[in-house]
Amino acid sequence: MTTAEPFVKTPGWLDYYDAPSRPRFSLPPGAVDAHCHVFGPGAVFPYSPQRKYTPCDAPKEALFALRDRLGFDRNVIVQATCHGTDNRALVDALAACGGRARGVATVSQDVTDAELRALHEAGVRGTRFNFVKRLADFTPREVLADIAARIAPLGWHVVVYFEAQDLPELYDFFTTLPTTVVVDHMGRPDVTLPVDGSQFERFVGMMRDHPNIWSKVSCPERLSRSGPAALNGEQQAYRDVVPFARRLVETFPDRVLWGTDWPHPNLKDHMPDDGLLVDYIPSIATTAELQRKLLVDNPNRLYWS
Ligand code: 0GY
């Protein structure tokens, strides 16, 4: 008799582009891809037994090649749920990057001070809390608050990933964290709703009222219903996401970050061409000054100063 799997494993997703198109948009010198991952390789760095999906291998060499192809100077490598709290693949990539990457780890409440110091020395500057139900099991808020209190003295920040409909329930927790809080992918708004509707207003209001809250204006490909230009014949890729990202970039120019999200876990309908993703940036950061803040000043201030 077989026992039921304790978790749902996604059998796979679309392949990432090995050789994405070369962007027409020239990234400013010092640009940082502030949201990307390394996965495995699983034979060396096994995936978490508690994972909700099994990723493709996406090793550090492939990430560094993408960085160079697109014209980024640096990466921020973010621990994904498929590696749980085992940060070895992340630390291995940081050790190999020649100072050109920082990391966001995931740690458990029983992490020791010595382990936190070692992660800091490796280049980790934040920890990630994942509230997306298809990705992570529930962790009590007291546990997360305790972890935040432990990492605050290191000058680290907390990265949070959640869906917009869950913000009301999470609002008090986020706004009382003692660190800078970086929200992944604008809190995943429903972009079929108005950009000035109550759902996105709640998110904008949270950033307005809490100057320690930042947002990644990344992942149009996850949020868009209109899709990339190449598939629907429109001029502007992910045009339905543009007003949301542009509003954040223009309202909070000093607290926004951008990243590719390579290798784009869990995308099954459409795999973005990373070169076209870079070409999307000028539609949300429309001046050279906004582009410099988004891509250079903000990530360097948060991760390298
Ligand atoms: C992302 C998005 C996803 C996955 C994870 O940690 C993760 O597994 O963040 C997703 O499936 O939406 O930013 O990588």
JSON list of N, CA and C in Angstrom, two decimals, residues 59-114:
[
{"chain": "A", "resi": 59, "resn": "PRO", "atom": "N", "xyz": [21.69, 26.20, -11.79]},
{"chain": "A", "resi": 59, "resn": "PRO", "atom": "CA", "xyz": [22.93, 26.40, -11.01]},
{"chain": "A", "resi": 59, "resn": "PRO", "atom": "C", "xyz": [23.51, 27.80, -11.15]},
{"chain": "A", "resi": 60, "resn": "LYS", "atom": "N", "xyz": [24.44, 28.08, -10.26]},
{"chain": "A", "resi": 60, "resn": "LYS", "atom": "CA", "xyz": [25.03, 29.43, -10.20]},
{"chain": "A", "resi": 60, "resn": "LYS", "atom": "C", "xyz": [25.70, 29.83, -11.51]},
{"chain": "A", "resi": 61, "resn": "GLU", "atom": "N", "xyz": [26.33, 28.87, -12.19]},
{"chain": "A", "resi": 61, "resn": "GLU", "atom": "CA", "xyz": [27.01, 29.22, -13.45]},
{"chain": "A", "resi": 61, "resn": "GLU", "atom": "C", "xyz": [26.02, 29.79, -14.47]},
{"chain": "A", "resi": 62, "resn": "ALA", "atom": "N", "xyz": [24.82, 29.19, -14.50]},
{"chain": "A", "resi": 62, "resn": "ALA", "atom": "CA", "xyz": [23.81, 29.67, -15.45]},
{"chain": "A", "resi": 62, "resn": "ALA", "atom": "C", "xyz": [23.31, 31.05, -15.04]},
{"chain": "A", "resi": 63, "resn": "LEU", "atom": "N", "xyz": [23.20, 31.28, -13.73]},
{"chain": "A", "resi": 63, "resn": "LEU", "atom": "CA", "xyz": [22.76, 32.61, -13.28]},
{"chain": "A", "resi": 63, "resn": "LEU", "atom": "C", "xyz": [23.81, 33.67, -13.62]},
{"chain": "A", "resi": 64, "resn": "PHE", "atom": "N", "xyz": [25.07, 33.35, -13.40]},
{"chain": "A", "resi": 64, "resn": "PHE", "atom": "CA", "xyz": [26.12, 34.34, -13.69]},
{"chain": "A", "resi": 64, "resn": "PHE", "atom": "C", "xyz": [26.21, 34.62, -15.20]},
{"chain": "A", "resi": 65, "resn": "ALA", "atom": "N", "xyz": [25.98, 33.58, -16.00]},
{"chain": "A", "resi": 65, "resn": "ALA", "atom": "CA", "xyz": [25.98, 33.79, -17.46]},
{"chain": "A", "resi": 65, "resn": "ALA", "atom": "C", "xyz": [24.82, 34.70, -17.87]},
{"chain": "A", "resi": 66, "resn": "LEU", "atom": "N", "xyz": [23.67, 34.51, -17.24]},
{"chain": "A", "resi": 66, "resn": "LEU", "atom": "CA", "xyz": [22.51, 35.38, -17.53]},
{"chain": "A", "resi": 66, "resn": "LEU", "atom": "C", "xyz": [22.83, 36.83, -17.14]},
{"chain": "A", "resi": 67, "resn": "ARG", "atom": "N", "xyz": [23.41, 36.99, -15.95]},
{"chain": "A", "resi": 67, "resn": "ARG", "atom": "CA", "xyz": [23.80, 38.34, -15.50]},
{"chain": "A", "resi": 67, "resn": "ARG", "atom": "C", "xyz": [24.62, 39.05, -16.57]},
{"chain": "A", "resi": 68, "resn": "ASP", "atom": "N", "xyz": [25.62, 38.34, -17.07]},
{"chain": "A", "resi": 68, "resn": "ASP", "atom": "CA", "xyz": [26.53, 38.95, -18.05]},
{"chain": "A", "resi": 68, "resn": "ASP", "atom": "C", "xyz": [25.82, 39.20, -19.38]},
{"chain": "A", "resi": 69, "resn": "ARG", "atom": "N", "xyz": [24.97, 38.27, -19.77]},
{"chain": "A", "resi": 69, "resn": "ARG", "atom": "CA", "xyz": [24.29, 38.42, -21.07]},
{"chain": "A", "resi": 69, "resn": "ARG", "atom": "C", "xyz": [23.34, 39.62, -21.07]},
{"chain": "A", "resi": 70, "resn": "LEU", "atom": "N", "xyz": [22.65, 39.80, -19.93]},
{"chain": "A", "resi": 70, "resn": "LEU", "atom": "CA", "xyz": [21.67, 40.90, -19.86]},
{"chain": "A", "resi": 70, "resn": "LEU", "atom": "C", "xyz": [22.33, 42.24, -19.57]},
{"chain": "A", "resi": 71, "resn": "GLY", "atom": "N", "xyz": [23.53, 42.21, -18.98]},
{"chain": "A", "resi": 71, "resn": "GLY", "atom": "CA", "xyz": [24.23, 43.47, -18.68]},
{"chain": "A", "resi": 71, "resn": "GLY", "atom": "C", "xyz": [24.11, 43.93, -17.24]},
{"chain": "A", "resi": 72, "resn": "PHE", "atom": "N", "xyz": [23.68, 43.02, -16.35]},
{"chain": "A", "resi": 72, "resn": "PHE", "atom": "CA", "xyz": [23.67, 43.37, -14.93]},
{"chain": "A", "resi": 72, "resn": "PHE", "atom": "C", "xyz": [25.08, 43.29, -14.38]},
{"chain": "A", "resi": 73, "resn": "ASP", "atom": "N", "xyz": [25.30, 44.06, -13.31]},
{"chain": "A", "resi": 73, "resn": "ASP", "atom": "CA", "xyz": [26.58, 44.02, -12.63]},
{"chain": "A", "resi": 73, "resn": "ASP", "atom": "C", "xyz": [26.54, 43.03, -11.47]},
{"chain": "A", "resi": 74, "resn": "ARG", "atom": "N", "xyz": [25.37, 42.97, -10.80]},
{"chain": "A", "resi": 74, "resn": "ARG", "atom": "CA", "xyz": [25.28, 42.21, -9.55]},
{"chain": "A", "resi": 74, "resn": "ARG", "atom": "C", "xyz": [23.93, 41.50, -9.45]},
{"chain": "A", "resi": 75, "resn": "ASN", "atom": "N", "xyz": [23.88, 40.54, -8.52]},
{"chain": "A", "resi": 75, "resn": "ASN", "atom": "CA", "xyz": [22.65, 39.79, -8.25]},
{"chain": "A", "resi": 75, "resn": "ASN", "atom": "C", "xyz": [22.31, 39.82, -6.76]},
{"chain": "A", "resi": 76, "resn": "VAL", "atom": "N", "xyz": [21.04, 39.76, -6.47]},
{"chain": "A", "resi": 76, "resn": "VAL", "atom": "CA", "xyz": [20.58, 39.39, -5.13]},
{"chain": "A", "resi": 76, "resn": "VAL", "atom": "C", "xyz": [19.86, 38.05, -5.28]},
{"chain": "A", "resi": 77, "resn": "ILE", "atom": "N", "xyz": [20.45, 37.03, -4.68]},
{"chain": "A", "resi": 77, "resn": "ILE", "atom": "CA", "xyz": [19.93, 35.66, -4.83]},
{"chain": "A", "resi": 77, "resn": "ILE", "atom": "C", "xyz": [19.03, 35.37, -3.63]},
{"chain": "A", "resi": 78, "resn": "VAL", "atom": "N", "xyz": [17.80, 35.00, -3.93]},
{"chain": "A", "resi": 78, "resn": "VAL", "atom": "CA", "xyz": [16.76, 34.86, -2.90]},
{"chain": "A", "resi": 78, "resn": "VAL", "atom": "C", "xyz": [16.47, 33.38, -2.71]},
{"chain": "A", "resi": 79, "resn": "GLN", "atom": "N", "xyz": [16.50, 32.95, -1.45]},
{"chain": "A", "resi": 79, "resn": "GLN", "atom": "CA", "xyz": [16.20, 31.56, -1.15]},
{"chain": "A", "resi": 79, "resn": "GLN", "atom": "C", "xyz": [14.75, 31.26, -1.49]},
{"chain": "A", "resi": 80, "resn": "ALA", "atom": "N", "xyz": [14.53, 30.21, -2.25]},
{"chain": "A", "resi": 80, "resn": "ALA", "atom": "CA", "xyz": [13.16, 29.81, -2.61]},
{"chain": "A", "resi": 80, "resn": "ALA", "atom": "C", "xyz": [12.72, 28.64, -1.73]},
{"chain": "A", "resi": 81, "resn": "THR", "atom": "N", "xyz": [11.42, 28.44, -1.68]},
{"chain": "A", "resi": 81, "resn": "THR", "atom": "CA", "xyz": [10.87, 27.45, -0.76]},
{"chain": "A", "resi": 81, "resn": "THR", "atom": "C", "xyz": [11.34, 26.03, -1.06]},
{"chain": "A", "resi": 82, "resn": "CYS", "atom": "N", "xyz": [11.69, 25.75, -2.30]},
{"chain": "A", "resi": 82, "resn": "CYS", "atom": "CA", "xyz": [12.09, 24.38, -2.65]},
{"chain": "A", "resi": 82, "resn": "CYS", "atom": "C", "xyz": [13.39, 23.96, -1.96]},
{"chain": "A", "resi": 83, "resn": "HIS", "atom": "N", "xyz": [14.16, 24.92, -1.44]},
{"chain": "A", "resi": 83, "resn": "HIS", "atom": "CA", "xyz": [15.36, 24.59, -0.66]},
{"chain": "A", "resi": 83, "resn": "HIS", "atom": "C", "xyz": [15.12, 24.75, 0.84]},
{"chain": "A", "resi": 84, "resn": "GLY", "atom": "N", "xyz": [13.89, 25.10, 1.24]},
{"chain": "A", "resi": 84, "resn": "GLY", "atom": "CA", "xyz": [13.56, 25.19, 2.66]},
{"chain": "A", "resi": 84, "resn": "GLY", "atom": "C", "xyz": [14.52, 26.12, 3.40]},
{"chain": "A", "resi": 85, "resn": "THR", "atom": "N", "xyz": [15.00, 25.64, 4.55]},
{"chain": "A", "resi": 85, "resn": "THR", "atom": "CA", "xyz": [15.94, 26.44, 5.34]},
{"chain": "A", "resi": 85, "resn": "THR", "atom": "C", "xyz": [17.38, 25.96, 5.14]},
{"chain": "A", "resi": 86, "resn": "ASP", "atom": "N", "xyz": [17.59, 25.17, 4.11]},
{"chain": "A", "resi": 86, "resn": "ASP", "atom": "CA", "xyz": [18.95, 24.72, 3.77]},
{"chain": "A", "resi": 86, "resn": "ASP", "atom": "C", "xyz": [19.52, 25.71, 2.75]},
{"chain": "A", "resi": 87, "resn": "ASN", "atom": "N", "xyz": [20.38, 26.58, 3.23]},
{"chain": "A", "resi": 87, "resn": "ASN", "atom": "CA", "xyz": [20.88, 27.68, 2.40]},
{"chain": "A", "resi": 87, "resn": "ASN", "atom": "C", "xyz": [22.19, 27.34, 1.70]},
{"chain": "A", "resi": 88, "resn": "ARG", "atom": "N", "xyz": [22.55, 26.06, 1.61]},
{"chain": "A", "resi": 88, "resn": "ARG", "atom": "CA", "xyz": [23.89, 25.72, 1.08]},
{"chain": "A", "resi": 88, "resn": "ARG", "atom": "C", "xyz": [24.07, 26.10, -0.39]},
{"chain": "A", "resi": 89, "resn": "ALA", "atom": "N", "xyz": [23.05, 25.91, -1.19]},
{"chain": "A", "resi": 89, "resn": "ALA", "atom": "CA", "xyz": [23.19, 26.28, -2.62]},
{"chain": "A", "resi": 89, "resn": "ALA", "atom": "C", "xyz": [23.38, 27.79, -2.74]},
{"chain": "A", "resi": 90, "resn": "LEU", "atom": "N", "xyz": [22.65, 28.54, -1.94]},
{"chain": "A", "resi": 90, "resn": "LEU", "atom": "CA", "xyz": [22.79, 30.00, -1.94]},
{"chain": "A", "resi": 90, "resn": "LEU", "atom": "C", "xyz": [24.20, 30.40, -1.49]},
{"chain": "A", "resi": 91, "resn": "VAL", "atom": "N", "xyz": [24.67, 29.84, -0.40]},
{"chain": "A", "resi": 91, "resn": "VAL", "atom": "CA", "xyz": [26.00, 30.20, 0.12]},
{"chain": "A", "resi": 91, "resn": "VAL", "atom": "C", "xyz": [27.09, 29.80, -0.88]},
{"chain": "A", "resi": 92, "resn": "ASP", "atom": "N", "xyz": [26.90, 28.66, -1.52]},
{"chain": "A", "resi": 92, "resn": "ASP", "atom": "CA", "xyz": [27.87, 28.22, -2.54]},
{"chain": "A", "resi": 92, "resn": "ASP", "atom": "C", "xyz": [27.93, 29.24, -3.69]},
{"chain": "A", "resi": 93, "resn": "ALA", "atom": "N", "xyz": [26.79, 29.74, -4.09]},
{"chain": "A", "resi": 93, "resn": "ALA", "atom": "CA", "xyz": [26.78, 30.74, -5.17]},
{"chain": "A", "resi": 93, "resn": "ALA", "atom": "C", "xyz": [27.44, 32.04, -4.71]},
{"chain": "A", "resi": 94, "resn": "LEU", "atom": "N", "xyz": [27.17, 32.43, -3.47]},
{"chain": "A", "resi": 94, "resn": "LEU", "atom": "CA", "xyz": [27.77, 33.67, -2.96]},
{"chain": "A", "resi": 94, "resn": "LEU", "atom": "C", "xyz": [29.30, 33.52, -2.89]},
{"chain": "A", "resi": 95, "resn": "ALA", "atom": "N", "xyz": [29.76, 32.33, -2.53]},
{"chain": "A", "resi": 95, "resn": "ALA", "atom": "CA", "xyz": [31.21, 32.11, -2.42]},
{"chain": "A", "resi": 95, "resn": "ALA", "atom": "C", "xyz": [31.89, 32.20, -3.78]},
{"chain": "A", "resi": 96, "resn": "ALA", "atom": "N", "xyz": [31.13, 31.92, -4.84]},
{"chain": "A", "resi": 96, "resn": "ALA", "atom": "CA", "xyz": [31.71, 31.84, -6.18]},
{"chain": "A", "resi": 96, "resn": "ALA", "atom": "C", "xyz": [31.55, 33.13, -6.99]},
{"chain": "A", "resi": 97, "resn": "CYS", "atom": "N", "xyz": [30.87, 34.12, -6.41]},
{"chain": "A", "resi": 97, "resn": "CYS", "atom": "CA", "xyz": [30.44, 35.26, -7.24]},
{"chain": "A", "resi": 97, "resn": "CYS", "atom": "C", "xyz": [31.44, 36.40, -7.29]},
{"chain": "A", "resi": 98, "resn": "GLY", "atom": "N", "xyz": [32.53, 36.29, -6.54]},
{"chain": "A", "resi": 98, "resn": "GLY", "atom": "CA", "xyz": [33.52, 37.36, -6.54]},
{"chain": "A", "resi": 98, "resn": "GLY", "atom": "C", "xyz": [32.97, 38.68, -6.01]},
{"chain": "A", "resi": 99, "resn": "GLY", "atom": "N", "xyz": [32.13, 38.61, -5.00]},
{"chain": "A", "resi": 99, "resn": "GLY", "atom": "CA", "xyz": [31.58, 39.83, -4.39]},
{"chain": "A", "resi": 99, "resn": "GLY", "atom": "C", "xyz": [30.45, 40.46, -5.17]},
{"chain": "A", "resi": 100, "resn": "ARG", "atom": "N", "xyz": [30.00, 39.79, -6.23]},
{"chain": "A", "resi": 100, "resn": "ARG", "atom": "CA", "xyz": [29.00, 40.40, -7.10]},
{"chain": "A", "resi": 100, "resn": "ARG", "atom": "C", "xyz": [27.58, 39.93, -6.80]},
{"chain": "A", "resi": 101, "resn": "ALA", "atom": "N", "xyz": [27.40, 39.28, -5.65]},
{"chain": "A", "resi": 101, "resn": "ALA", "atom": "CA", "xyz": [26.04, 38.88, -5.25]},
{"chain": "A", "resi": 101, "resn": "ALA", "atom": "C", "xyz": [25.89, 38.98, -3.75]},
{"chain": "A", "resi": 102, "resn": "ARG", "atom": "N", "xyz": [24.67, 39.27, -3.33]},
{"chain": "A", "resi": 102, "resn": "ARG", "atom": "CA", "xyz": [24.26, 39.17, -1.94]},
{"chain": "A", "resi": 102, "resn": "ARG", "atom": "C", "xyz": [23.12, 38.16, -1.89]},
{"chain": "A", "resi": 103, "resn": "GLY", "atom": "N", "xyz": [22.78, 37.75, -0.66]},
{"chain": "A", "resi": 103, "resn": "GLY", "atom": "CA", "xyz": [21.75, 36.73, -0.53]},
{"chain": "A", "resi": 103, "resn": "GLY", "atom": "C", "xyz": [20.66, 37.10, 0.45]},
{"chain": "A", "resi": 104, "resn": "VAL", "atom": "N", "xyz": [19.51, 36.50, 0.23]},
{"chain": "A", "resi": 104, "resn": "VAL", "atom": "CA", "xyz": [18.40, 36.51, 1.19]},
{"chain": "A", "resi": 104, "resn": "VAL", "atom": "C", "xyz": [18.14, 35.06, 1.54]},
{"chain": "A", "resi": 105, "resn": "ALA", "atom": "N", "xyz": [18.35, 34.70, 2.81]},
{"chain": "A", "resi": 105, "resn": "ALA", "atom": "CA", "xyz": [18.25, 33.31, 3.24]},
{"chain": "A", "resi": 105, "resn": "ALA", "atom": "C", "xyz": [16.88, 33.05, 3.86]},
{"chain": "A", "resi": 106, "resn": "THR", "atom": "N", "xyz": [16.61, 31.79, 4.13]},
{"chain": "A", "resi": 106, "resn": "THR", "atom": "CA", "xyz": [15.47, 31.43, 4.97]},
{"chain": "A", "resi": 106, "resn": "THR", "atom": "C", "xyz": [16.02, 30.69, 6.17]},
{"chain": "A", "resi": 107, "resn": "VAL", "atom": "N", "xyz": [15.68, 31.16, 7.36]},
{"chain": "A", "resi": 107, "resn": "VAL", "atom": "CA", "xyz": [16.21, 30.52, 8.57]},
{"chain": "A", "resi": 107, "resn": "VAL", "atom": "C", "xyz": [15.06, 30.11, 9.47]},
{"chain": "A", "resi": 108, "resn": "SER", "atom": "N", "xyz": [15.35, 29.12, 10.33]},
{"chain": "A", "resi": 108, "resn": "SER", "atom": "CA", "xyz": [14.32, 28.68, 11.28]},
{"chain": "A", "resi": 108, "resn": "SER", "atom": "C", "xyz": [14.62, 29.30, 12.64]},
{"chain": "A", "resi": 109, "resn": "GLN", "atom": "N", "xyz": [13.66, 29.14, 13.53]},
{"chain": "A", "resi": 109, "resn": "GLN", "atom": "CA", "xyz": [13.78, 29.79, 14.84]},
{"chain": "A", "resi": 109, "resn": "GLN", "atom": "C", "xyz": [14.97, 29.26, 15.62]},
{"chain": "A", "resi": 110, "resn": "ASP", "atom": "N", "xyz": [15.38, 28.01, 15.34]},
{"chain": "A", "resi": 110, "resn": "ASP", "atom": "CA", "xyz": [16.49, 27.46, 16.12]},
{"chain": "A", "resi": 110, "resn": "ASP", "atom": "C", "xyz": [17.86, 27.76, 15.50]},
{"chain": "A", "resi": 111, "resn": "VAL", "atom": "N", "xyz": [17.93, 28.65, 14.53]},
{"chain": "A", "resi": 111, "resn": "VAL", "atom": "CA", "xyz": [19.23, 29.03, 13.96]},
{"chain": "A", "resi": 111, "resn": "VAL", "atom": "C", "xyz": [20.08, 29.63, 15.09]},
{"chain": "A", "resi": 112, "resn": "THR", "atom": "N", "xyz": [21.37, 29.29, 15.10]},
{"chain": "A", "resi": 112, "resn": "THR", "atom": "CA", "xyz": [22.23, 29.82, 16.17]},
{"chain": "A", "resi": 112, "resn": "THR", "atom": "C", "xyz": [22.82, 31.16, 15.76]},
{"chain": "A", "resi": 113, "resn": "ASP", "atom": "N", "xyz": [23.30, 31.90, 16.74]},
{"chain": "A", "resi": 113, "resn": "ASP", "atom": "CA", "xyz": [23.95, 33.18, 16.43]},
{"chain": "A", "resi": 113, "resn": "ASP", "atom": "C", "xyz": [25.17, 32.94, 15.55]},
{"chain": "A", "resi": 114, "resn": "ALA", "atom": "N", "xyz": [25.90, 31.86, 15.80]},
{"chain": "A", "resi": 114, "resn": "ALA", "atom": "CA", "xyz": [27.09, 31.56, 14.98]},
{"chain": "A", "resi": 114, "resn": "ALA", "atom": "C", "xyz": [26.68, 31.30, 13.53]}
]
